[in-house]
Amino acid sequence: MQEELFDVVDERDEVLYSLIRSEVHRRLLLHRAVHVFLFNSSGQLLIHQRSLTKEEFPGVWTSSCSGHVSAGESYDQTAPRELQEELGLAGAVLERLEKFGACAATSWEFTVLYRTLSDESVIPDAGEMTAVRWVSLAELDVEVSADPSEFSPAFLLLYSWYRRTFA
């Protein structure tokens, strides 16, 4: 299988050139990603446990789904693609919430956070995640506070912003 191509960007998130995934990560170059928070009608957030085979943060809990923006793709094209690939949800209406600057916590990724609402059954991608679960924000607040190491740094950054913004 051919390795993914990512757009390498500058500090203003403007595309400089494209490069294979492994080189972008090895050289800690700035690139792009999306995260989606999927809520159900009870207000619970779906979180997933990253596969143990993932190169970064295996086995920790994170956003409902997330993924890199492929070369030539936009954030707004990537979010629904990731929702379909990782959770089997097609046609969801996504709300773009915030764009976060690239930093160590985001693994040098400019990250756009989206949210959506659905009560449809999800079909988790076993290659990406080992488990999924619905959790209330109050329960998640307790878990994050008790043991933040159980969550990815990017998720902690995004979730903290979300709770401050939509408290």
PDB file of C-alpha atoms in Angstrom, residues 62-125:
ATOM      1  CA  THR A  62      -9.543  10.205  22.475  1.00  0.00           C
ATOM      2  CA  SER A  63     -12.151  11.998  20.354  1.00  0.00           C
ATOM      3  CA  SER A  64     -15.013  10.168  18.648  1.00  0.00           C
ATOM      4  CA  CYS A  65     -12.894  10.122  15.503  1.00  0.00           C
ATOM      5  CA  SER A  66      -9.912  11.970  14.128  1.00  0.00           C
ATOM      6  CA  GLY A  67      -7.538  11.869  11.231  1.00  0.00           C
ATOM      7  CA  HIS A  68      -5.008  13.615   9.078  1.00  0.00           C
ATOM      8  CA  VAL A  69      -5.949  15.913   6.243  1.00  0.00           C
ATOM      9  CA  SER A  70      -4.597  14.316   3.066  1.00  0.00           C
ATOM     10  CA  ALA A  71      -2.596  16.350   0.543  1.00  0.00           C
ATOM     11  CA  GLY A  72      -4.924  18.541  -1.499  1.00  0.00           C
ATOM     12  CA  GLU A  73      -7.858  17.934   0.849  1.00  0.00           C
ATOM     13  CA  SER A  74      -9.561  20.542   3.053  1.00  0.00           C
ATOM     14  CA  TYR A  75     -10.472  20.248   6.714  1.00  0.00           C
ATOM     15  CA  ASP A  76     -14.149  20.299   5.734  1.00  0.00           C
ATOM     16  CA  GLN A  77     -13.632  17.389   3.310  1.00  0.00           C
ATOM     17  CA  THR A  78     -11.642  15.368   5.836  1.00  0.00           C
ATOM     18  CA  ALA A  79     -14.065  15.450   8.778  1.00  0.00           C
ATOM     19  CA  PRO A  80     -16.980  13.616   7.089  1.00  0.00           C
ATOM     20  CA  ARG A  81     -14.546  11.176   5.467  1.00  0.00           C
ATOM     21  CA  GLU A  82     -13.074  10.271   8.859  1.00  0.00           C
ATOM     22  CA  LEU A  83     -16.541   9.932  10.403  1.00  0.00           C
ATOM     23  CA  GLN A  84     -17.475   7.490   7.630  1.00  0.00           C
ATOM     24  CA  GLU A  85     -14.190   5.532   7.683  1.00  0.00           C
ATOM     25  CA  GLU A  86     -13.774   5.241  11.445  1.00  0.00           C
ATOM     26  CA  LEU A  87     -17.384   5.035  12.679  1.00  0.00           C
ATOM     27  CA  GLY A  88     -19.445   4.101   9.623  1.00  0.00           C
ATOM     28  CA  LEU A  89     -21.573   7.257   9.784  1.00  0.00           C
ATOM     29  CA  ALA A  90     -22.418   8.902   6.476  1.00  0.00           C
ATOM     30  CA  GLY A  91     -24.289  12.114   5.822  1.00  0.00           C
ATOM     31  CA  ALA A  92     -23.920  13.631   9.285  1.00  0.00           C
ATOM     32  CA  VAL A  93     -24.250  17.400   9.567  1.00  0.00           C
ATOM     33  CA  LEU A  94     -20.960  18.615  11.009  1.00  0.00           C
ATOM     34  CA  GLU A  95     -20.544  21.903  12.851  1.00  0.00           C
ATOM     35  CA  ARG A  96     -17.070  23.409  12.614  1.00  0.00           C
ATOM     36  CA  LEU A  97     -16.214  24.697  16.097  1.00  0.00           C
ATOM     37  CA  GLU A  98     -12.618  25.883  16.347  1.00  0.00           C
ATOM     38  CA  LYS A  99      -9.182  25.726  14.774  1.00  0.00           C
ATOM     39  CA  PHE A 100      -6.227  25.043  17.064  1.00  0.00           C
ATOM     40  CA  GLY A 101      -2.639  25.960  16.325  1.00  0.00           C
ATOM     41  CA  ALA A 102      -0.009  23.311  15.776  1.00  0.00           C
ATOM     42  CA  CYS A 103       1.891  22.465  18.960  1.00  0.00           C
ATOM     43  CA  ALA A 104       3.433  19.514  20.785  1.00  0.00           C
ATOM     44  CA  ALA A 105       0.037  18.523  22.270  1.00  0.00           C
ATOM     45  CA  THR A 106      -1.426  18.179  18.761  1.00  0.00           C
ATOM     46  CA  SER A 107       1.674  16.402  17.400  1.00  0.00           C
ATOM     47  CA  TRP A 108       2.463  19.509  15.310  1.00  0.00           C
ATOM     48  CA  GLU A 109      -0.926  19.411  13.597  1.00  0.00           C
ATOM     49  CA  PHE A 110      -3.176  22.380  12.955  1.00  0.00           C
ATOM     50  CA  THR A 111      -6.409  20.835  14.182  1.00  0.00           C
ATOM     51  CA  VAL A 112     -10.014  21.724  13.437  1.00  0.00           C
ATOM     52  CA  LEU A 113     -12.628  20.449  15.885  1.00  0.00           C
ATOM     53  CA  TYR A 114     -16.115  19.559  14.660  1.00  0.00           C
ATOM     54  CA  ARG A 115     -19.183  18.262  16.445  1.00  0.00           C
ATOM     55  CA  THR A 116     -22.241  16.383  15.302  1.00  0.00           C
ATOM     56  CA  LEU A 117     -25.301  14.698  16.762  1.00  0.00           C
ATOM     57  CA  SER A 118     -26.481  11.189  15.920  1.00  0.00           C
ATOM     58  CA  ASP A 119     -28.268   8.285  17.561  1.00  0.00           C
ATOM     59  CA  GLU A 120     -27.314   5.912  14.747  1.00  0.00           C
ATOM     60  CA  SER A 121     -25.334   2.808  15.638  1.00  0.00           C
ATOM     61  CA  VAL A 122     -21.637   3.210  14.978  1.00  0.00           C
ATOM     62  CA  ILE A 123     -19.426   0.637  13.276  1.00  0.00           C
ATOM     63  CA  PRO A 124     -15.946   1.180  14.768  1.00  0.00           C
ATOM     64  CA  ASP A 125     -12.933   0.587  12.523  1.00  0.00           C
TER      65      ASP A 125
END
